[in-house]
Coordinates of C-alpha atoms in Angstrom, one line a residue:
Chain F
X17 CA 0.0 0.0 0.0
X18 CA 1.6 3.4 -0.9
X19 CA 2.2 6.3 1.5
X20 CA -0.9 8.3 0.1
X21 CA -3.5 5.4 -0.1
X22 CA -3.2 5.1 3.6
X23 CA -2.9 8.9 4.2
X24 CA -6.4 8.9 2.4
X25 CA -8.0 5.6 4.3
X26 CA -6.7 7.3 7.7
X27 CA -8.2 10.8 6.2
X28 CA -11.4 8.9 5.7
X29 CA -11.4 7.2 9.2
X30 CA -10.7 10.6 10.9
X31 CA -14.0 12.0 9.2
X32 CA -15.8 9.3 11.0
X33 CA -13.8 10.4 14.3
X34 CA -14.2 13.9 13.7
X35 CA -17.7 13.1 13.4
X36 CA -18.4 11.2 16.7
X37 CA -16.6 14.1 18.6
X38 CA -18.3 17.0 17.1
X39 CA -22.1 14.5 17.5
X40 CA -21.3 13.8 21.4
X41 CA -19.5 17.4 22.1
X42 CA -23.4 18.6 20.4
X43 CA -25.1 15.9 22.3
X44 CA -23.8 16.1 26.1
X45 CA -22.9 19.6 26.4
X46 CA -26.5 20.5 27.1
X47 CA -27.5 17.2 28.4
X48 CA -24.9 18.0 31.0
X49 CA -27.1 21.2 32.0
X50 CA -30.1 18.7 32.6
X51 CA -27.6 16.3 34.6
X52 CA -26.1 18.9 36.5
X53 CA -29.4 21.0 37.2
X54 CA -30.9 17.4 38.5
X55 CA -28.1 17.1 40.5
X56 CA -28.5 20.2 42.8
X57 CA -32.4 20.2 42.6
X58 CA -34.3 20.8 45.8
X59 CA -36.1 17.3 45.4
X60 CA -34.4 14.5 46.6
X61 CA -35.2 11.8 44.8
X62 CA -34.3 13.3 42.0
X63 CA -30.7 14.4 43.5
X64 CA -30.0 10.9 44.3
X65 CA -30.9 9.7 40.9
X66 CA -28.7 12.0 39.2
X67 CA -26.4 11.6 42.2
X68 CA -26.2 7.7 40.6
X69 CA -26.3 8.2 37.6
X70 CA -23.4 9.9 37.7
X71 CA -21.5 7.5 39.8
X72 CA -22.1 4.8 37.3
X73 CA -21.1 6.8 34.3
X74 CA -17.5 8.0 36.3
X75 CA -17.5 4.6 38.0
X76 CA -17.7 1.9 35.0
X77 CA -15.0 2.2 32.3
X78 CA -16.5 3.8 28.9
X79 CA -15.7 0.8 27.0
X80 CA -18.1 -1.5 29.1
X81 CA -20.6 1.4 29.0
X82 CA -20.4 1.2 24.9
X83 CA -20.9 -2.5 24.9
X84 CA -24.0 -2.3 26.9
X85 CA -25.6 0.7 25.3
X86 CA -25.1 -1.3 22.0
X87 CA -26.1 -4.6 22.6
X88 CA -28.8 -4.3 25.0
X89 CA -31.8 -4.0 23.2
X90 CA -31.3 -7.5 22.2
X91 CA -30.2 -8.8 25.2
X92 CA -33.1 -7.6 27.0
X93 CA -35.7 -7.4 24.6
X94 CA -34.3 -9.4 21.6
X95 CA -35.1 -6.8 19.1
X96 CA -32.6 -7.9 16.3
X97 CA -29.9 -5.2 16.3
X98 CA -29.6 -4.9 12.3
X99 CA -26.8 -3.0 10.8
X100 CA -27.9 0.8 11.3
X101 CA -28.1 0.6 15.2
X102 CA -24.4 1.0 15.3
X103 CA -23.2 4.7 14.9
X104 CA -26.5 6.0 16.9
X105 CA -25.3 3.6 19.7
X106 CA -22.0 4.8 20.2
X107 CA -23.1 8.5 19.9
X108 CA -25.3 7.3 22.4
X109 CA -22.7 6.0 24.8
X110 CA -20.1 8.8 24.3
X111 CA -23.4 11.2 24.8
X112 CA -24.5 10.4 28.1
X113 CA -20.8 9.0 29.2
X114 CA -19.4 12.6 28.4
X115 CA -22.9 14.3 29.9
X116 CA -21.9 13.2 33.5
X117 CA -18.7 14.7 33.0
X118 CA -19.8 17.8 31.7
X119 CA -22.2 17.8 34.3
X120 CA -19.8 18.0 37.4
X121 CA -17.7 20.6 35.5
X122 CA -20.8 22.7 35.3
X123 CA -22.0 22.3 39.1
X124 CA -18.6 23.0 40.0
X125 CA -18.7 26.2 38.4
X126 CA -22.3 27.1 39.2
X127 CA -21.3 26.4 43.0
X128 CA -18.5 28.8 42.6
X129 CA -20.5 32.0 42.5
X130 CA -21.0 33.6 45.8
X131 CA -24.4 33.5 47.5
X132 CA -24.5 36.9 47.8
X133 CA -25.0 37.5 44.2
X134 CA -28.1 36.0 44.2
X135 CA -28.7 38.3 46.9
X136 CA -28.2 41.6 45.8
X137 CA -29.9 40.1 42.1
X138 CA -32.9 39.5 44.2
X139 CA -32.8 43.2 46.1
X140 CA -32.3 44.6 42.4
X141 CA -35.5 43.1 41.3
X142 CA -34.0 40.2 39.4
X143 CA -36.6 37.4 38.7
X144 CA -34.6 33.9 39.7
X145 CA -34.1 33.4 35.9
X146 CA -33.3 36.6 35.0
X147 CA -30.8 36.5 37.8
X148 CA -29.3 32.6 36.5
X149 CA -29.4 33.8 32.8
X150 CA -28.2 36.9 33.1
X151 CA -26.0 36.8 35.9
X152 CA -24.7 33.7 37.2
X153 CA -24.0 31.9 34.1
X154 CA -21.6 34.6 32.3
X155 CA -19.8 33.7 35.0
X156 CA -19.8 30.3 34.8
X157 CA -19.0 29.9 31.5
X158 CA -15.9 31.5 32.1
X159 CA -14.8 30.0 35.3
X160 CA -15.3 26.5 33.5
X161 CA -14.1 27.0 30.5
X162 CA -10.8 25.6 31.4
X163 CA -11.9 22.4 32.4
X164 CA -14.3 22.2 30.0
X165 CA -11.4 22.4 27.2
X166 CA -9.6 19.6 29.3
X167 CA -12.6 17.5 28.5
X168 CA -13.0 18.1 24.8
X169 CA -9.3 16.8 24.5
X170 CA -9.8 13.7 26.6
X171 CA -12.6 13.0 24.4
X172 CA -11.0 13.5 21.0
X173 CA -8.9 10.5 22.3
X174 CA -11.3 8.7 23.9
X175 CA -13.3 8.2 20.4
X176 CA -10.8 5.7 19.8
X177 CA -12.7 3.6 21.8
X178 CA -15.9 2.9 19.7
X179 CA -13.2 0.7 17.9
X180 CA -15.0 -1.5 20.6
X181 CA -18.2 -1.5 18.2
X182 CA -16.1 -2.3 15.1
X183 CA -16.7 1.3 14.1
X184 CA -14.4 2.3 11.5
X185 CA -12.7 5.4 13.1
X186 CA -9.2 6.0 12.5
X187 CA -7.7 4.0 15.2
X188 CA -9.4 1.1 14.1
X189 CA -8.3 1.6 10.2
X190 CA -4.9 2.1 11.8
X191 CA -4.7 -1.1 13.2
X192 CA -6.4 -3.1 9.7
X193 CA -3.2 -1.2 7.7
X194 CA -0.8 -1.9 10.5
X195 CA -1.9 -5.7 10.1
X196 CA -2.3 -6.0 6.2
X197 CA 1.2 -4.1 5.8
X198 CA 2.8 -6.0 9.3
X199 CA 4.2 -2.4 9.9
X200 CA 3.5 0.2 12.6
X201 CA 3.9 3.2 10.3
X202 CA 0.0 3.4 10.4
X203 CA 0.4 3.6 14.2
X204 CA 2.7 6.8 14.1
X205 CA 0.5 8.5 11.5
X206 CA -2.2 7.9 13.9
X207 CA -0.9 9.5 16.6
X208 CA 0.0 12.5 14.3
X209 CA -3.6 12.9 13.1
X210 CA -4.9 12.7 16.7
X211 CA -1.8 15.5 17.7
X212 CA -3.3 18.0 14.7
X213 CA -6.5 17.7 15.7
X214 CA -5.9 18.9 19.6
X215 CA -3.8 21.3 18.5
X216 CA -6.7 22.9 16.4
X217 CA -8.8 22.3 19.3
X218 CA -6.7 23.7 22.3
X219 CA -6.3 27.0 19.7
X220 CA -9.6 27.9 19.5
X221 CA -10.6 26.9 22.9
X222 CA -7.9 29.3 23.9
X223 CA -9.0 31.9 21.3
X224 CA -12.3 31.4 23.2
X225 CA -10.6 32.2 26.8
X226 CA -9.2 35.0 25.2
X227 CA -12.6 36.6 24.0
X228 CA -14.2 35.8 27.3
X229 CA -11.3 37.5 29.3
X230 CA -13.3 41.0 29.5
X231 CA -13.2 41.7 33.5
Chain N
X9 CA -35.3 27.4 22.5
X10 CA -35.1 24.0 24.2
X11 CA -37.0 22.6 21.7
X12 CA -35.2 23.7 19.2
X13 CA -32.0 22.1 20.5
X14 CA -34.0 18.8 20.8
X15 CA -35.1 19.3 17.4
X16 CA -31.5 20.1 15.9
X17 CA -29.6 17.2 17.7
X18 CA -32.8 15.1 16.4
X19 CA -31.7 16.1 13.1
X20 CA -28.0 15.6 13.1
X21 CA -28.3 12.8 14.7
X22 CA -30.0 11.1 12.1
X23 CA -28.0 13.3 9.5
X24 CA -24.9 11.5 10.8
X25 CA -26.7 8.1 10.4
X26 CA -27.3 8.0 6.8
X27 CA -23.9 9.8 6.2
X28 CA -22.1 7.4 9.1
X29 CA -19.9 4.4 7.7
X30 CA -20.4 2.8 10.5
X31 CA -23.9 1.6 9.6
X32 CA -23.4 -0.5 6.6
X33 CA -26.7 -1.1 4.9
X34 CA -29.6 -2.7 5.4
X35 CA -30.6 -7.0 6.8
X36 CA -32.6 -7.0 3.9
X37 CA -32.8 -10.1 1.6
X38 CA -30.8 -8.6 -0.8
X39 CA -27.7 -8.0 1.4
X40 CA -25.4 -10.9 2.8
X41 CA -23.5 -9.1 5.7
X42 CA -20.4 -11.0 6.7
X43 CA -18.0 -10.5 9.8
X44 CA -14.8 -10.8 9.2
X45 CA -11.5 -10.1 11.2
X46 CA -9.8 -7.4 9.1
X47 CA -6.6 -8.3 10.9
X48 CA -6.5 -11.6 9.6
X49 CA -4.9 -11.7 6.3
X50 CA -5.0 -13.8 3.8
X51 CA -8.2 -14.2 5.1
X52 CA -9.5 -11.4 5.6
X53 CA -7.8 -7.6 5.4
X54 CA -7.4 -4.4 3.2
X55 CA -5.4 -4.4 0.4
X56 CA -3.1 -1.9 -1.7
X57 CA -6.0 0.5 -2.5
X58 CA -7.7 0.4 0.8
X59 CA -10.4 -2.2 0.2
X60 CA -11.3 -4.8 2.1
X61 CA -10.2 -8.0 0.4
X62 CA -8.5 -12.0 0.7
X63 CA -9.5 -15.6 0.4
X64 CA -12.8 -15.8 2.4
X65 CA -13.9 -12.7 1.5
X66 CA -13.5 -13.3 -2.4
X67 CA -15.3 -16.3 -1.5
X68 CA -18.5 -14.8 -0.2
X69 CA -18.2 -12.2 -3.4
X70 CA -18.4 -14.8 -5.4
X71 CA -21.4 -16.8 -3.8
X72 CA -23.2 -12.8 -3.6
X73 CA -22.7 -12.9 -7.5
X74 CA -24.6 -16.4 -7.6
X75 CA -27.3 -15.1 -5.5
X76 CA -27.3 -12.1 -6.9
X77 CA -26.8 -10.4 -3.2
X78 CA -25.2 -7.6 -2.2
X79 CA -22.3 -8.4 0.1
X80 CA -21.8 -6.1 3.1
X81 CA -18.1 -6.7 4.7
X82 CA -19.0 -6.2 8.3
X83 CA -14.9 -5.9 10.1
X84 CA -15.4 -7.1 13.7
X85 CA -13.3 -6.9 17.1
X86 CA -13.0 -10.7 17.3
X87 CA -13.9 -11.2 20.7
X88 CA -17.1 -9.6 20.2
X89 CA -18.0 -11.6 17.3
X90 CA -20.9 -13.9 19.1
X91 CA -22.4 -11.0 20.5
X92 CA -22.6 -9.3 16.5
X93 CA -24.1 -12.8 15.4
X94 CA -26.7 -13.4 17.9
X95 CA -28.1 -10.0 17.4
X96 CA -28.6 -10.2 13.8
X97 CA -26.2 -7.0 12.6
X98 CA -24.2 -9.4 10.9
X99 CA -25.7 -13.0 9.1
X100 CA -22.8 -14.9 9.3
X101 CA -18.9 -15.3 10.6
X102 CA -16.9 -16.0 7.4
X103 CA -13.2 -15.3 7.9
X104 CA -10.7 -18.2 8.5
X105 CA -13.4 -19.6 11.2
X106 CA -12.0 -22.8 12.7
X107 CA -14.8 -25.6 13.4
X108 CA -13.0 -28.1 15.7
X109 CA -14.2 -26.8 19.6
X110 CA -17.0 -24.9 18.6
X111 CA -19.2 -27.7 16.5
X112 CA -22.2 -27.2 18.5
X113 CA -22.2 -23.5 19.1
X114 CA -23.3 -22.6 15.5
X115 CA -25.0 -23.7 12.4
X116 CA -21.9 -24.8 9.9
X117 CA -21.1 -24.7 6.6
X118 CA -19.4 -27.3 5.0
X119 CA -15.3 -27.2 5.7
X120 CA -13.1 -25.6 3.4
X121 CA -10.0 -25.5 4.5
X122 CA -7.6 -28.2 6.3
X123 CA -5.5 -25.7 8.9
X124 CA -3.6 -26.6 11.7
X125 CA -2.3 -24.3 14.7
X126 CA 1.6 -23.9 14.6
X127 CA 4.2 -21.7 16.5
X128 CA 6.4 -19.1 15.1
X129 CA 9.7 -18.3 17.0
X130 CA 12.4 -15.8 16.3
X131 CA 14.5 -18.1 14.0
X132 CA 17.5 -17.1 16.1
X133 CA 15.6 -18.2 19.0
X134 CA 17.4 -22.2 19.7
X135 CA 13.8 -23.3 19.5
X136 CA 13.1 -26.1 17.6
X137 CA 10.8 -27.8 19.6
X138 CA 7.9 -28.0 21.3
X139 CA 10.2 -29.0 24.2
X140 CA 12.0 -26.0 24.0
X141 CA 9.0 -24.1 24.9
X142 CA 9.4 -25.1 28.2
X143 CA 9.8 -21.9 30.8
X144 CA 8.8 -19.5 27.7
X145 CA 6.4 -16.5 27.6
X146 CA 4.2 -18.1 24.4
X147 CA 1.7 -15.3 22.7
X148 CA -1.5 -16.1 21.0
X149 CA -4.6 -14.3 20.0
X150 CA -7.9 -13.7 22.4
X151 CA -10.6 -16.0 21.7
X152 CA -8.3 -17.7 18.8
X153 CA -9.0 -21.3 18.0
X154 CA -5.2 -21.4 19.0
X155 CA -5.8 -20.0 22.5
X156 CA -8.7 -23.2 23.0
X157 CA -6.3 -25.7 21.6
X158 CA -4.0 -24.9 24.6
X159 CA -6.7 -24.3 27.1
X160 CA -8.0 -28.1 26.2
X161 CA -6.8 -30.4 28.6
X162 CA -7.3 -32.9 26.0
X163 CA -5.3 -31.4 23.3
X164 CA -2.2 -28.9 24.2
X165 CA -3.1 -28.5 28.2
X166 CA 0.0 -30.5 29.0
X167 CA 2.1 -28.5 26.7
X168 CA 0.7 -25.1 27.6
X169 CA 1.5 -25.8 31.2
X170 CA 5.1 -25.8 30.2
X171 CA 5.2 -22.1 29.4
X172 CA 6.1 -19.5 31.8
X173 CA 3.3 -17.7 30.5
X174 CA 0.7 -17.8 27.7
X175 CA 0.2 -14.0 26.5
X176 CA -2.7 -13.2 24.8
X177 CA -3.0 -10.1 22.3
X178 CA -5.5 -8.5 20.3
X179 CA -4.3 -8.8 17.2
X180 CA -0.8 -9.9 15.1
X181 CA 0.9 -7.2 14.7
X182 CA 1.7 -6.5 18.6
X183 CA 2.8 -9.7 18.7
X184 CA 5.2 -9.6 16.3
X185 CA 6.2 -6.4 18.2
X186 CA 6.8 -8.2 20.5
X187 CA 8.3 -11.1 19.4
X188 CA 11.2 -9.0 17.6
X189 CA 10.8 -7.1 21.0
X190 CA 11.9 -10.2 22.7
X191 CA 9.3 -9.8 25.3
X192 CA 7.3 -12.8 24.2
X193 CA 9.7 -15.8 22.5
X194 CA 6.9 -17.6 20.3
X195 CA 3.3 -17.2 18.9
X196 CA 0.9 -19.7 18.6
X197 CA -1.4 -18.8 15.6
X198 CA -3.0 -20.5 12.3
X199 CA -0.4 -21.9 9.6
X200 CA -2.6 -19.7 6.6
X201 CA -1.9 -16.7 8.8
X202 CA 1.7 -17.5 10.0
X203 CA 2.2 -18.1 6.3
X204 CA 1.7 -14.5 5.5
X205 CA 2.9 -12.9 8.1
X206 CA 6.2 -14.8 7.7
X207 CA 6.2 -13.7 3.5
X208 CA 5.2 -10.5 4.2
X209 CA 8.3 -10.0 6.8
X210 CA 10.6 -11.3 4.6
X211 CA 14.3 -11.8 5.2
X212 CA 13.9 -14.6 7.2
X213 CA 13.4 -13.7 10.4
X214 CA 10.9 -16.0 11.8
X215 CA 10.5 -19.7 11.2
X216 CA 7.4 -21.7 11.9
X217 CA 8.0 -24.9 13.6
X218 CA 7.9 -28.2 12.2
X219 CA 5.2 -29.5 15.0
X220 CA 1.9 -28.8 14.8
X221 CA -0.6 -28.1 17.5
X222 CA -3.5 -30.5 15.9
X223 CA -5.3 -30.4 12.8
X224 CA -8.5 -28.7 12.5
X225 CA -11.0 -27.3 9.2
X226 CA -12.5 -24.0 8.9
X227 CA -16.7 -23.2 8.1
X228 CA -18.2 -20.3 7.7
X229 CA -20.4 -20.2 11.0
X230 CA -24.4 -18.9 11.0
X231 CA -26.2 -18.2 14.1
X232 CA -27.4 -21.8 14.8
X233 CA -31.8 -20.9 14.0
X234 CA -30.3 -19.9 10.6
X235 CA -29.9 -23.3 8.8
X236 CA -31.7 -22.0 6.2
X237 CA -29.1 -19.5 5.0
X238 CA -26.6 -22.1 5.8
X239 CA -27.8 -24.5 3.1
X240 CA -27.8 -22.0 0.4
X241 CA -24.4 -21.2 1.2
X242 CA -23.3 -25.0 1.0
X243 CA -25.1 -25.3 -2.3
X244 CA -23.3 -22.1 -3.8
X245 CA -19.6 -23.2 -2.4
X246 CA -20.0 -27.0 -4.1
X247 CA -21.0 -24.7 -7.7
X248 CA -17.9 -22.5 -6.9
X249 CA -15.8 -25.6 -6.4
X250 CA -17.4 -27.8 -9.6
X251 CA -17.1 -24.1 -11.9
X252 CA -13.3 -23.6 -11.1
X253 CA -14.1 -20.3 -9.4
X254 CA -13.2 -21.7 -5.5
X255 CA -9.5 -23.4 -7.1
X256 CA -8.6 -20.1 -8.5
X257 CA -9.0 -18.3 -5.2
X258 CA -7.0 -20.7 -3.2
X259 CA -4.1 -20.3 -5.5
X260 CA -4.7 -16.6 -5.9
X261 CA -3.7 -16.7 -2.0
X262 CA -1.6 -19.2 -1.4
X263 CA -4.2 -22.1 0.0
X264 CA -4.1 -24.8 -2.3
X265 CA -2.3 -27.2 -0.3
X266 CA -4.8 -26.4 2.5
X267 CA -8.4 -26.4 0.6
X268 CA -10.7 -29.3 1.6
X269 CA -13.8 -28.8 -0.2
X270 CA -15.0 -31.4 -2.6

């Protein structure tokens, strides 16, 4: 196989990757909102869900978590799988994997702002929403934007795993050249591709720290 | 506005499905979806121009073109390849699928090939035989038919328990790396794939041993309700062998000596 036919089957398998991250990073980001508002609501029961929920999702490795999310409808309900259940699933598992994530981050940044904002918000005539939309989460987009941007990275790398579900993401097209050419050239091209990509990632998340850097 | 983000993931979501090549068609009756390993060459793996390709797979082309199917080349991580079966996204497991050990766990097709399981060694390793393994770290792939050969305390059992360790790997090509690493001093894999991997390394560096494990055959293997498919198969690999078609493949890859279908 020549240099540029697996330059282009890797360029084709990082479409498929670039397309899982951008799907979950659109999927969990506001599902983490839900997670993390459900995680500091005034009703228990519903705390305590979250609360496991998110102990299960930090708690299991994301691999196992794929697995299930993919196979269980025919485990438990044997409803034959076909061949189109596979991409959905592992958007899916990324989705609400990455949610629980996001959804710490966000608490943790929601819990930062002092209590007394909300108090002088509510002497100022600020409704409670008026005071979250307008006030408190400004604020916490830039206190968490940090982390947030630690996350994104993890998960460019993590997408490697749906290589789990036979998805055909670069890794796993890596490791079919690397065996039909019994060379690990694939491997280090690879590793390059994923390297680009964060690079592009950490420069607009930092172009993004930049712009939010006004007080 | 919350809608609307429902709405708009809704439709990406299903965007991404259509575009995804992940999905790979539909079960229809005019598709025949085959698992394969696409680290197993000759049997299964992508060639020169990126396609998927090799003996078994030119195989089920061939029987597509009979049937007038459309064949869907379904790659699989091996050790989930039951799991992919039993839930219908893939009809059948067609890629260098030894028989021997697993006869009542799926419905077979006829055997095709004779293979055995053999060990590679670094040829400057001072192992010749299976007596030299004793007190080695000895490699072999998870869920292989090699892997079951050792575990079987009526096949290699004894022999196994000679090692120091038996490694297992996910696929060839770390084992190799470490074979030439010199962290592991043999593999135990299937004489078609040691074949290749030994041609397509070149300059001598390996050597296969001149004891085999056992002797085994290779089926394609259908979830065991789907007899049915089974038989059709059987019928269109007796045409392929009677037409010339199945002769020209094995030779194509290097199998002749190895082909058992009459």
């Amino acid at each position: 196989m020549s240099f540029q036919v697996m330059l282009t089957e890797l360029t084709t398998g990082m479409l498929i990757t670039m397309s899982i991250f951008v799907l979950t990073l659109i999927c969990s980001m506001p599902l983490g909102f839900l997670v993390a508002f459900g995680r500091m609501a005034k009703n228990s029961v519903i705390r305590r869900i979250t609360q496991f929920y998110i102990s299960v999702m930090r708690g299991t490795p994301l691999m196992l978590q794929l697995m299930v999310v993919y196979f269980f409808p025919w485990y438990l309900f044997h409803i034959p799988l076909g061949s189109n259940w596979r991409f959905p699933a592992i958007i899916l598992g990324f989705s609400i994997n990455y949610a629980a994530y996001f959804a710490e981050i966000y608490r943790s940044g929601i819990e930062a702002i002092p209590k007394g904002q909300y108090e002088a918000a509510k002497l100022l005539g600020y409704s409670k929403s008026q005071t979250f939309i307008k006030i408190i989460l400004p604020q916490v987009f830039k206190i968490i934007l940090p982390s947030v941007t630690n996350e994104i990275i993890t998960l460019v790398k993590d997408t490697s795993l749906a290589y789990t579900l036979s998805c055909l993401e670069m890794f796993s097209v890596a490791k079919q050249i690397a065996a039909a050419e019994t060379s690990m050239v694939p491997f280090a091209v690879a590793a390059l591709f994923y390297y680009i990509f964060n690079l592009l990632v950490s420069f607009i998340m930092n172009r993004m720290e930049k712009k939010m850097s006004y007080y | 506005m919350k809608k609307k983000i429902v709405s708009l993931i809704a439709a990406l979501s299903l965007g991404a499905l259509m575009l995804s090549g992940c999905g790979a068609g539909k079960n229809d009756d005019k598709t025949f979806v085959v698992g394969f390993d696409a680290e197993y060459p000759p049997y299964g793996y992508m060639d020169e121009n990126g396609e998927y390709t090799g003996f078994d797979l030119e195989l089920a082309e061939a029987v597509c073109k009979l049937e007038g199917w459309t064949l869907v080349k379904q790659p699989l991580i091996w050790d989930n390849k039951d799991n992919e079966l039993n839930s219908g996204s893939i009809d059948c497991i067609w890629n260098g699928f030894t028989m021997d050990g697993r006869e009542d766990d799926y419905a077979w097709s006829v055997p095709y090939v004779d293979n055995s399981q053999v060990i590679v060694t670094a040829a400057d390793s001072g192992i010749q035989t299976f007596s030299d393994l004793n007190g080695k770290v000895v490699g072999v792939q998870a869920a292989s038919a090699a892997l079951s050969v050792l575990e079987d305390p009526d096949q290699q059992k004894s022999l196994a328990d000679t090692f120091k360790t038996l490694q297992t790997f996910a696929d060839y090509n770390t084992a190799f790396a470490e074979l030439q690493a010199g962290s592991v001093d043999a593999i135990a894999m299937d004489i078609g794939v040691a074949q290749y991997q030994l041609e397509s390394r070149g300059n001598g560096e390996f050597i296969i041993l001149d004891e085999h494990l056992n002797a085994e055959q290779y089926g394609v293997g259908f979830a065991l309700n789907n007899t049915e498919l089974r038989d059709t198969i059987n019928a269109d690999l007796k045409k392929l062998k009677e037409d010339g078609t199945f002769d020209a493949l094995a030779e194509k890859y290097g199998l002749s000596d190895m082909t058992c279908l009459e």
